Amino acid sequence: MTGPMEIPVIDLSGLNGGDEQRSRTLAELHDACKDWGFFWVENHGVDAALMDDVKRFVYGHYEEHLEAKFYASDLAKNLDTATDDGEAEVEPPSDKVDWESTYFIQHHPKTNVADFPEITPACRETLDAYIAQMVSLAERLGECVSLNLGLPPGHVAGTFAPPFVGTKFAMYPSCPRPELVWGLRAHTDAGGIILLLQDDVVGGLEFLKGGTHWVPVGPTKGGRLFVNIGDQIEVLSGGAYRSIVHRVAAGDQGRRLSVATFYNPGPDAVVAPAASIRREDADAAAAYPGPYRFGDYLEYYQGTKFGDKDARFQAVKKLLG
């Protein structure tokens, strides 16, 4: 049981139990999606040793290929020129850029790992094994979302098919002037189900609960994974589940690791509030766009990521349907 401000922790082993235990776990997932939009999962089926291997890869890759380049960037140099009163020789970049070092690897339906020749075959095998288990977890959560919304168990998977799966590998380096810049500015995620493997020591991720206060997501404990839902699950559910604004604070207490795997609709997938939801709650569903191609939504999202989500939905509804 959690307190009023404790992020829900869902033990997914309950999905393998008897009818009563499975129903209880599904209910916990429903409440977490409906009331929070983000939660922890444990006993999730992703191998702990594999998770550790991925973290070691990310740390090593950053140190060898990215760290020196990041601190030589204009962003880092500009913050170094900041004076004690918060002024800098160049306008502070807090509303324009993010204090992060990132790269994105696509996994399905196509992979772009060949664009990263520095990643060894052994590391590629590790990443492939990790992603296979993450996809299985995302599919399982998608089935739970479907069932909890009163839809056929394959509705999410069917809507997304063939799904796009990709991972954002990010390091948030220690920042000399964290008051001048965000690690990552506030936004919602465009896609479907996001699975986060994050730092065991350094925090910084924050989610906006109820539109009124920021809830810190502390470092990972006990091999858990963090889950949040994206814009397409909100649309599909007719607003029963909502994507939540989140951000990353820059910090000066050490670097923070973040490995976010996105289980999204494919670019040609057609997204809309589910037909049964449109029938049962027409007014709620009418507030959302659809049907539209996810690729078209994503193109519009690229220019509005850090803007107001509801305004984006309405613009997409006018532009795309």
mmCIF file of C-alpha atoms in Angstrom:
data_model
loop_
_atom_site.group_PDB
_atom_site.id
_atom_site.type_symbol
_atom_site.label_atom_id
_atom_site.label_comp_id
_atom_site.label_asym_id
_atom_site.label_seq_id
_atom_site.Cartn_x
_atom_site.Cartn_y
_atom_site.Cartn_z
ATOM 1 C CA MET A 1 0.000 0.000 0.000
ATOM 2 C CA THR A 2 1.191 3.533 -0.753
ATOM 3 C CA GLY A 3 0.586 6.861 0.911
ATOM 4 C CA PRO A 4 -1.203 9.751 -0.819
ATOM 5 C CA MET A 5 1.981 11.056 -2.484
ATOM 6 C CA GLU A 6 3.850 7.787 -2.990
ATOM 7 C CA ILE A 7 4.113 6.685 -6.593
ATOM 8 C CA PRO A 8 2.288 3.359 -7.052
ATOM 9 C CA VAL A 9 4.399 0.203 -7.170
ATOM 10 C CA ILE A 10 2.742 -2.670 -9.063
ATOM 11 C CA ASP A 11 3.909 -6.238 -8.500
ATOM 12 C CA LEU A 12 3.335 -7.816 -11.898
ATOM 13 C CA SER A 13 3.775 -11.336 -10.565
ATOM 14 C CA GLY A 14 0.103 -11.065 -9.631
ATOM 15 C CA LEU A 15 -0.774 -11.370 -13.313
ATOM 16 C CA ASN A 16 0.449 -14.971 -13.139
ATOM 17 C CA GLY A 17 -1.619 -15.836 -10.073
ATOM 18 C CA GLY A 18 -5.147 -17.076 -9.625
ATOM 19 C CA ASP A 19 -8.211 -15.207 -10.781
ATOM 20 C CA GLU A 20 -8.481 -13.135 -7.601
ATOM 21 C CA GLN A 21 -4.817 -12.124 -7.592
ATOM 22 C CA ARG A 22 -4.860 -11.328 -11.299
ATOM 23 C CA SER A 23 -7.993 -9.209 -10.913
ATOM 24 C CA ARG A 24 -6.411 -7.320 -8.015
ATOM 25 C CA THR A 25 -3.261 -6.601 -10.032
ATOM 26 C CA LEU A 26 -5.302 -5.432 -13.021
ATOM 27 C CA ALA A 27 -7.269 -3.133 -10.718
ATOM 28 C CA GLU A 28 -4.029 -1.700 -9.308
ATOM 29 C CA LEU A 29 -2.777 -1.045 -12.823
ATOM 30 C CA HIS A 30 -6.062 0.601 -13.769
ATOM 31 C CA ASP A 31 -5.938 2.922 -10.764
ATOM 32 C CA ALA A 32 -2.291 3.793 -11.461
ATOM 33 C CA CYS A 33 -3.045 4.641 -15.109
ATOM 34 C CA LYS A 34 -6.223 6.558 -14.249
ATOM 35 C CA ASP A 35 -5.064 8.478 -11.188
ATOM 36 C CA TRP A 36 -1.339 8.900 -11.878
ATOM 37 C CA GLY A 37 -0.326 8.122 -15.465
ATOM 38 C CA PHE A 38 3.025 6.845 -14.165
ATOM 39 C CA PHE A 39 4.097 4.080 -11.800
ATOM 40 C CA TRP A 40 6.794 1.588 -10.861
ATOM 41 C CA VAL A 41 6.661 -2.108 -11.750
ATOM 42 C CA GLU A 42 8.510 -4.956 -10.075
ATOM 43 C CA ASN A 43 8.708 -8.666 -10.889
ATOM 44 C CA HIS A 44 8.366 -7.429 -14.455
ATOM 45 C CA GLY A 45 10.221 -10.215 -16.242
ATOM 46 C CA VAL A 46 13.246 -8.199 -17.392
ATOM 47 C CA ASP A 47 16.424 -9.894 -16.221
ATOM 48 C CA ALA A 48 18.262 -7.934 -13.512
ATOM 49 C CA ALA A 49 21.707 -8.924 -14.792
ATOM 50 C CA LEU A 50 20.723 -7.737 -18.271
ATOM 51 C CA MET A 51 19.586 -4.401 -16.859
ATOM 52 C CA ASP A 52 22.967 -4.020 -15.144
ATOM 53 C CA ASP A 53 24.758 -4.867 -18.396
ATOM 54 C CA VAL A 54 22.809 -2.154 -20.222
ATOM 55 C CA LYS A 55 23.708 0.393 -17.562
ATOM 56 C CA ARG A 56 27.381 -0.522 -17.827
ATOM 57 C CA PHE A 57 27.180 -0.127 -21.594
ATOM 58 C CA VAL A 58 25.583 3.327 -21.310
ATOM 59 C CA TYR A 59 28.133 4.567 -18.773
ATOM 60 C CA GLY A 60 31.057 3.223 -20.801
ATOM 61 C CA HIS A 61 29.763 4.569 -24.114
ATOM 62 C CA TYR A 62 29.205 8.011 -22.590
ATOM 63 C CA GLU A 63 32.660 8.163 -21.015
ATOM 64 C CA GLU A 64 34.442 7.036 -24.172
ATOM 65 C CA HIS A 65 32.455 8.817 -26.874
ATOM 66 C CA LEU A 66 30.261 11.601 -25.487
ATOM 67 C CA GLU A 67 31.453 13.149 -22.224
ATOM 68 C CA ALA A 68 34.329 15.268 -23.547
ATOM 69 C CA LYS A 69 32.239 16.373 -26.521
ATOM 70 C CA PHE A 70 29.398 17.445 -24.235
ATOM 71 C CA TYR A 71 31.547 19.591 -21.963
ATOM 72 C CA ALA A 72 33.155 21.181 -25.047
ATOM 73 C CA SER A 73 29.725 22.179 -26.397
ATOM 74 C CA ASP A 74 28.469 25.759 -26.555
ATOM 75 C CA LEU A 75 25.831 24.893 -23.956
ATOM 76 C CA ALA A 76 28.431 23.856 -21.385
ATOM 77 C CA LYS A 77 30.722 26.765 -22.224
ATOM 78 C CA ASN A 78 27.872 29.272 -21.939
ATOM 79 C CA LEU A 79 26.945 28.065 -18.458
ATOM 80 C CA ASP A 80 30.587 28.334 -17.452
ATOM 81 C CA THR A 81 30.445 32.067 -18.263
ATOM 82 C CA ALA A 82 27.509 32.636 -15.897
ATOM 83 C CA THR A 83 28.152 35.148 -13.128
ATOM 84 C CA ASP A 84 27.125 34.796 -9.502
ATOM 85 C CA ASP A 85 24.006 36.905 -10.084
ATOM 86 C CA GLY A 86 22.797 34.384 -12.685
ATOM 87 C CA GLU A 87 23.697 36.429 -15.756
ATOM 88 C CA ALA A 88 25.757 34.920 -18.539
ATOM 89 C CA GLU A 89 27.759 36.305 -21.421
ATOM 90 C CA VAL A 90 25.279 34.522 -23.638
ATOM 91 C CA GLU A 91 21.562 34.452 -22.853
ATOM 92 C CA PRO A 92 20.818 31.534 -20.491
ATOM 93 C CA PRO A 93 19.565 28.619 -22.594
ATOM 94 C CA SER A 94 17.008 27.242 -20.111
ATOM 95 C CA ASP A 95 14.015 27.847 -22.403
ATOM 96 C CA LYS A 96 15.733 26.655 -25.569
ATOM 97 C CA VAL A 97 17.918 23.620 -24.911
ATOM 98 C CA ASP A 98 18.323 20.750 -22.484
ATOM 99 C CA TRP A 99 21.300 19.756 -20.317
ATOM 100 C CA GLU A 100 21.525 16.201 -21.618
ATOM 101 C CA SER A 101 23.719 14.002 -23.780
ATOM 102 C CA THR A 102 21.547 11.641 -25.826
ATOM 103 C CA TYR A 103 21.274 9.327 -28.789
ATOM 104 C CA PHE A 104 18.369 7.279 -30.116
ATOM 105 C CA ILE A 105 18.507 3.708 -31.378
ATOM 106 C CA GLN A 106 15.585 2.307 -33.356
ATOM 107 C CA HIS A 107 14.874 -1.403 -32.865
ATOM 108 C CA HIS A 108 11.610 -2.285 -34.657
ATOM 109 C CA PRO A 109 10.418 -2.611 -37.313
ATOM 110 C CA LYS A 110 13.834 -1.485 -38.589
ATOM 111 C CA THR A 111 17.056 -0.888 -36.706
ATOM 112 C CA ASN A 112 19.562 1.919 -37.126
ATOM 113 C CA VAL A 113 22.250 0.382 -34.901
ATOM 114 C CA ALA A 114 24.587 0.341 -37.909
ATOM 115 C CA ASP A 115 24.726 4.133 -37.499
ATOM 116 C CA PHE A 116 26.709 3.501 -34.315
ATOM 117 C CA PRO A 117 29.783 1.539 -35.492
ATOM 118 C CA GLU A 118 31.462 2.078 -32.127
ATOM 119 C CA ILE A 119 28.937 -0.273 -30.499
ATOM 120 C CA THR A 120 30.600 -3.686 -30.434
ATOM 121 C CA PRO A 121 28.852 -6.903 -31.558
ATOM 122 C CA ALA A 122 28.785 -8.109 -27.937
ATOM 123 C CA CYS A 123 27.060 -4.905 -26.802
ATOM 124 C CA ARG A 124 24.607 -5.179 -29.676
ATOM 125 C CA GLU A 125 23.693 -8.679 -28.544
ATOM 126 C CA THR A 126 23.135 -7.370 -25.005
ATOM 127 C CA LEU A 127 20.906 -4.578 -26.269
ATOM 128 C CA ASP A 128 18.946 -6.976 -28.500
ATOM 129 C CA ALA A 129 18.282 -9.335 -25.581
ATOM 130 C CA TYR A 130 17.260 -6.434 -23.335
ATOM 131 C CA ILE A 131 14.922 -4.934 -25.927
ATOM 132 C CA ALA A 132 13.259 -8.301 -26.568
ATOM 133 C CA GLN A 133 12.348 -8.514 -22.889
ATOM 134 C CA MET A 134 11.223 -4.868 -22.784
ATOM 135 C CA VAL A 135 8.947 -5.425 -25.779
ATOM 136 C CA SER A 136 7.410 -8.435 -24.040
ATOM 137 C CA LEU A 137 6.759 -6.277 -20.982
ATOM 138 C CA ALA A 138 5.246 -3.479 -23.085
ATOM 139 C CA GLU A 139 2.985 -5.969 -24.865
ATOM 140 C CA ARG A 140 1.848 -7.351 -21.529
ATOM 141 C CA LEU A 141 1.073 -3.885 -20.211
ATOM 142 C CA GLY A 142 -0.745 -3.096 -23.457
ATOM 143 C CA GLU A 143 -2.923 -6.158 -22.931
ATOM 144 C CA CYS A 144 -3.692 -4.993 -19.391
ATOM 145 C CA VAL A 145 -4.584 -1.505 -20.630
ATOM 146 C CA SER A 146 -6.922 -3.017 -23.203
ATOM 147 C CA LEU A 147 -8.664 -5.257 -20.668
ATOM 148 C CA ASN A 148 -8.994 -2.468 -18.107
ATOM 149 C CA LEU A 149 -10.659 -0.250 -20.717
ATOM 150 C CA GLY A 150 -13.167 -2.989 -21.537
ATOM 151 C CA LEU A 151 -11.547 -3.657 -24.910
ATOM 152 C CA PRO A 152 -10.371 -6.923 -26.476
ATOM 153 C CA PRO A 153 -6.989 -7.909 -24.995
ATOM 154 C CA GLY A 154 -5.195 -7.288 -28.292
ATOM 155 C CA HIS A 155 -6.637 -3.834 -28.949
ATOM 156 C CA VAL A 156 -3.524 -1.809 -28.101
ATOM 157 C CA ALA A 157 -1.212 -4.199 -29.951
ATOM 158 C CA GLY A 158 -3.567 -4.280 -32.922
ATOM 159 C CA THR A 159 -3.843 -0.502 -33.069
ATOM 160 C CA PHE A 160 -0.075 -0.058 -32.855
ATOM 161 C CA ALA A 161 0.799 -2.833 -35.341
ATOM 162 C CA PRO A 162 3.439 -3.000 -36.470
ATOM 163 C CA PRO A 163 4.748 -1.123 -33.430
ATOM 164 C CA PHE A 164 7.679 1.241 -33.512
ATOM 165 C CA VAL A 165 10.175 0.468 -30.760
ATOM 166 C CA GLY A 166 13.129 2.721 -30.021
ATOM 167 C CA THR A 167 15.282 3.709 -27.074
ATOM 168 C CA LYS A 168 16.564 7.092 -25.990
ATOM 169 C CA PHE A 169 19.875 6.666 -24.187
ATOM 170 C CA ALA A 170 20.511 9.754 -22.065
ATOM 171 C CA MET A 171 23.045 10.992 -19.593
ATOM 172 C CA TYR A 172 22.360 14.114 -17.566
ATOM 173 C CA PRO A 173 25.860 15.312 -16.653
ATOM 174 C CA SER A 174 26.627 17.129 -13.439
ATOM 175 C CA CYS A 175 25.749 20.777 -14.081
ATOM 176 C CA PRO A 176 27.728 23.741 -12.683
ATOM 177 C CA ARG A 177 24.680 26.065 -12.702
ATOM 178 C CA PRO A 178 21.552 23.903 -12.470
ATOM 179 C CA GLU A 179 19.393 26.937 -11.707
ATOM 180 C CA LEU A 180 19.945 28.202 -15.253
ATOM 181 C CA VAL A 181 18.876 25.178 -17.292
ATOM 182 C CA TRP A 182 16.639 22.122 -17.236
ATOM 183 C CA GLY A 183 18.011 18.670 -17.842
ATOM 184 C CA LEU A 184 14.928 18.188 -20.032
ATOM 185 C CA ARG A 185 12.106 20.702 -20.374
ATOM 186 C CA ALA A 186 8.534 19.823 -19.395
ATOM 187 C CA HIS A 187 6.599 17.770 -21.959
ATOM 188 C CA THR A 188 4.396 14.742 -22.475
ATOM 189 C CA ASP A 189 5.491 11.772 -24.576
ATOM 190 C CA ALA A 190 3.951 11.437 -28.018
ATOM 191 C CA GLY A 191 3.639 7.673 -28.184
ATOM 192 C CA GLY A 192 2.209 4.768 -26.272
ATOM 193 C CA ILE A 193 3.925 2.968 -23.388
ATOM 194 C CA ILE A 194 7.287 4.198 -22.110
ATOM 195 C CA LEU A 195 9.545 1.936 -20.035
ATOM 196 C CA LEU A 196 12.374 3.609 -18.143
ATOM 197 C CA LEU A 197 15.536 2.076 -16.767
ATOM 198 C CA GLN A 198 17.061 4.848 -14.708
ATOM 199 C CA ASP A 199 19.780 5.742 -12.270
ATOM 200 C CA ASP A 200 20.201 3.927 -8.962
ATOM 201 C CA VAL A 201 21.726 6.932 -7.190
ATOM 202 C CA VAL A 202 20.935 10.312 -8.769
ATOM 203 C CA GLY A 203 17.372 11.611 -9.121
ATOM 204 C CA GLY A 204 15.973 14.511 -11.115
ATOM 205 C CA LEU A 205 12.893 13.196 -12.936
ATOM 206 C CA GLU A 206 9.656 14.926 -11.903
ATOM 207 C CA PHE A 207 6.017 14.364 -12.928
ATOM 208 C CA LEU A 208 3.199 16.915 -12.622
ATOM 209 C CA LYS A 209 0.523 15.322 -10.422
ATOM 210 C CA GLY A 210 -2.989 16.658 -10.862
ATOM 211 C CA GLY A 211 -1.682 19.645 -12.770
ATOM 212 C CA THR A 212 -0.707 21.304 -9.504
ATOM 213 C CA HIS A 213 2.473 19.891 -7.976
ATOM 214 C CA TRP A 214 5.639 18.158 -9.090
ATOM 215 C CA VAL A 215 6.289 14.658 -7.767
ATOM 216 C CA PRO A 216 9.964 13.614 -7.713
ATOM 217 C CA VAL A 217 10.758 10.174 -9.084
ATOM 218 C CA GLY A 218 13.614 9.013 -6.901
ATOM 219 C CA PRO A 219 16.425 6.698 -7.930
ATOM 220 C CA THR A 220 15.520 3.117 -8.826
ATOM 221 C CA LYS A 221 15.152 0.622 -5.980
ATOM 222 C CA GLY A 222 15.145 -3.158 -6.090
ATOM 223 C CA GLY A 223 15.414 -3.619 -9.835
ATOM 224 C CA ARG A 224 12.169 -1.825 -10.592
ATOM 225 C CA LEU A 225 11.293 -0.225 -13.917
ATOM 226 C CA PHE A 226 9.374 3.022 -14.279
ATOM 227 C CA VAL A 227 6.385 3.260 -16.623
ATOM 228 C CA ASN A 228 4.482 6.212 -18.015
ATOM 229 C CA ILE A 229 1.789 6.440 -20.659
ATOM 230 C CA GLY A 230 1.964 8.628 -23.729
ATOM 231 C CA ASP A 231 -0.441 10.738 -25.762
ATOM 232 C CA GLN A 232 -1.705 7.838 -27.902
ATOM 233 C CA ILE A 233 -2.952 5.873 -24.900
ATOM 234 C CA GLU A 234 -4.799 8.993 -23.772
ATOM 235 C CA VAL A 235 -6.440 9.331 -27.188
ATOM 236 C CA LEU A 236 -7.233 5.618 -27.471
ATOM 237 C CA SER A 237 -8.825 5.646 -23.991
ATOM 238 C CA GLY A 238 -10.856 8.779 -24.659
ATOM 239 C CA GLY A 239 -9.148 10.478 -21.722
ATOM 240 C CA ALA A 240 -9.711 7.702 -19.181
ATOM 241 C CA TYR A 241 -5.911 7.476 -18.953
ATOM 242 C CA ARG A 242 -3.834 10.616 -19.457
ATOM 243 C CA SER A 243 -0.280 11.278 -20.473
ATOM 244 C CA ILE A 244 1.429 13.361 -17.809
ATOM 245 C CA VAL A 245 3.751 16.334 -18.114
ATOM 246 C CA HIS A 246 7.235 15.546 -16.834
ATOM 247 C CA ARG A 247 10.672 17.120 -16.764
ATOM 248 C CA VAL A 248 14.219 16.475 -15.597
ATOM 249 C CA ALA A 249 15.952 18.898 -13.264
ATOM 250 C CA ALA A 250 19.634 19.527 -13.881
ATOM 251 C CA GLY A 251 21.757 18.769 -10.825
ATOM 252 C CA ASP A 252 25.229 19.243 -9.454
ATOM 253 C CA GLN A 253 25.389 16.039 -7.400
ATOM 254 C CA GLY A 254 26.627 13.760 -10.173
ATOM 255 C CA ARG A 255 25.502 12.443 -13.519
ATOM 256 C CA ARG A 256 22.154 10.699 -14.006
ATOM 257 C CA LEU A 257 21.507 7.774 -16.352
ATOM 258 C CA SER A 258 18.226 7.329 -18.230
ATOM 259 C CA VAL A 259 17.340 4.576 -20.730
ATOM 260 C CA ALA A 260 13.803 5.123 -22.028
ATOM 261 C CA THR A 261 12.298 2.520 -24.361
ATOM 262 C CA PHE A 262 9.290 3.687 -26.357
ATOM 263 C CA TYR A 263 6.622 1.212 -27.459
ATOM 264 C CA ASN A 264 4.714 3.339 -29.962
ATOM 265 C CA PRO A 265 2.293 2.890 -32.830
ATOM 266 C CA GLY A 266 3.938 2.387 -36.197
ATOM 267 C CA PRO A 267 3.949 5.496 -38.414
ATOM 268 C CA ASP A 268 1.051 4.196 -40.525
ATOM 269 C CA ALA A 269 -1.012 3.035 -37.535
ATOM 270 C CA VAL A 270 -4.391 4.753 -37.327
ATOM 271 C CA VAL A 271 -5.238 6.051 -33.861
ATOM 272 C CA ALA A 272 -8.601 7.195 -32.497
ATOM 273 C CA PRO A 273 -10.668 6.764 -29.349
ATOM 274 C CA ALA A 274 -11.822 3.137 -29.274
ATOM 275 C CA ALA A 275 -15.254 2.608 -30.851
ATOM 276 C CA SER A 276 -16.779 1.220 -27.649
ATOM 277 C CA ILE A 277 -15.513 4.229 -25.700
ATOM 278 C CA ARG A 278 -16.982 6.576 -28.318
ATOM 279 C CA ARG A 279 -20.334 4.850 -27.862
ATOM 280 C CA GLU A 280 -20.256 4.803 -24.063
ATOM 281 C CA ASP A 281 -18.834 8.294 -23.478
ATOM 282 C CA ALA A 282 -19.295 10.264 -26.674
ATOM 283 C CA ASP A 283 -18.658 13.631 -25.045
ATOM 284 C CA ALA A 284 -15.297 12.604 -23.616
ATOM 285 C CA ALA A 285 -14.191 10.923 -26.825
ATOM 286 C CA ALA A 286 -15.260 13.936 -28.889
ATOM 287 C CA ALA A 287 -12.595 16.020 -27.147
ATOM 288 C CA TYR A 288 -9.888 13.955 -28.849
ATOM 289 C CA PRO A 289 -8.612 13.810 -32.404
ATOM 290 C CA GLY A 290 -8.853 10.746 -34.594
ATOM 291 C CA PRO A 291 -8.735 8.828 -36.726
ATOM 292 C CA TYR A 292 -5.268 9.952 -37.860
ATOM 293 C CA ARG A 293 -1.939 8.393 -38.849
ATOM 294 C CA PHE A 294 0.456 8.337 -35.945
ATOM 295 C CA GLY A 295 3.245 9.464 -38.277
ATOM 296 C CA ASP A 296 1.278 12.640 -39.001
ATOM 297 C CA TYR A 297 0.697 13.227 -35.295
ATOM 298 C CA LEU A 298 4.386 12.727 -34.586
ATOM 299 C CA GLU A 299 5.360 15.226 -37.268
ATOM 300 C CA TYR A 300 3.139 17.871 -35.649
ATOM 301 C CA TYR A 301 4.403 16.897 -32.178
ATOM 302 C CA GLN A 302 8.022 17.608 -33.139
ATOM 303 C CA GLY A 303 7.281 21.320 -33.290
ATOM 304 C CA THR A 304 4.968 21.411 -30.261
ATOM 305 C CA LYS A 305 6.610 18.941 -27.843
ATOM 306 C CA PHE A 306 7.217 21.566 -25.172
ATOM 307 C CA GLY A 307 3.864 23.293 -25.673
ATOM 308 C CA ASP A 308 0.418 22.667 -24.213
ATOM 309 C CA LYS A 309 -0.817 19.117 -24.841
ATOM 310 C CA ASP A 310 -4.526 19.980 -24.980
ATOM 311 C CA ALA A 311 -3.841 22.719 -27.533
ATOM 312 C CA ARG A 312 -1.895 20.170 -29.559
ATOM 313 C CA PHE A 313 -4.804 17.715 -29.463
ATOM 314 C CA GLN A 314 -7.200 20.362 -30.682
ATOM 315 C CA ALA A 315 -4.865 21.484 -33.460
ATOM 316 C CA VAL A 316 -4.401 17.878 -34.579
ATOM 317 C CA LYS A 317 -8.154 17.368 -34.496
ATOM 318 C CA LYS A 318 -8.611 20.348 -36.805
ATOM 319 C CA LEU A 319 -5.727 19.396 -39.098
ATOM 320 C CA LEU A 320 -5.977 15.612 -39.232
ATOM 321 C CA GLY A 321 -9.400 14.589 -37.968
#
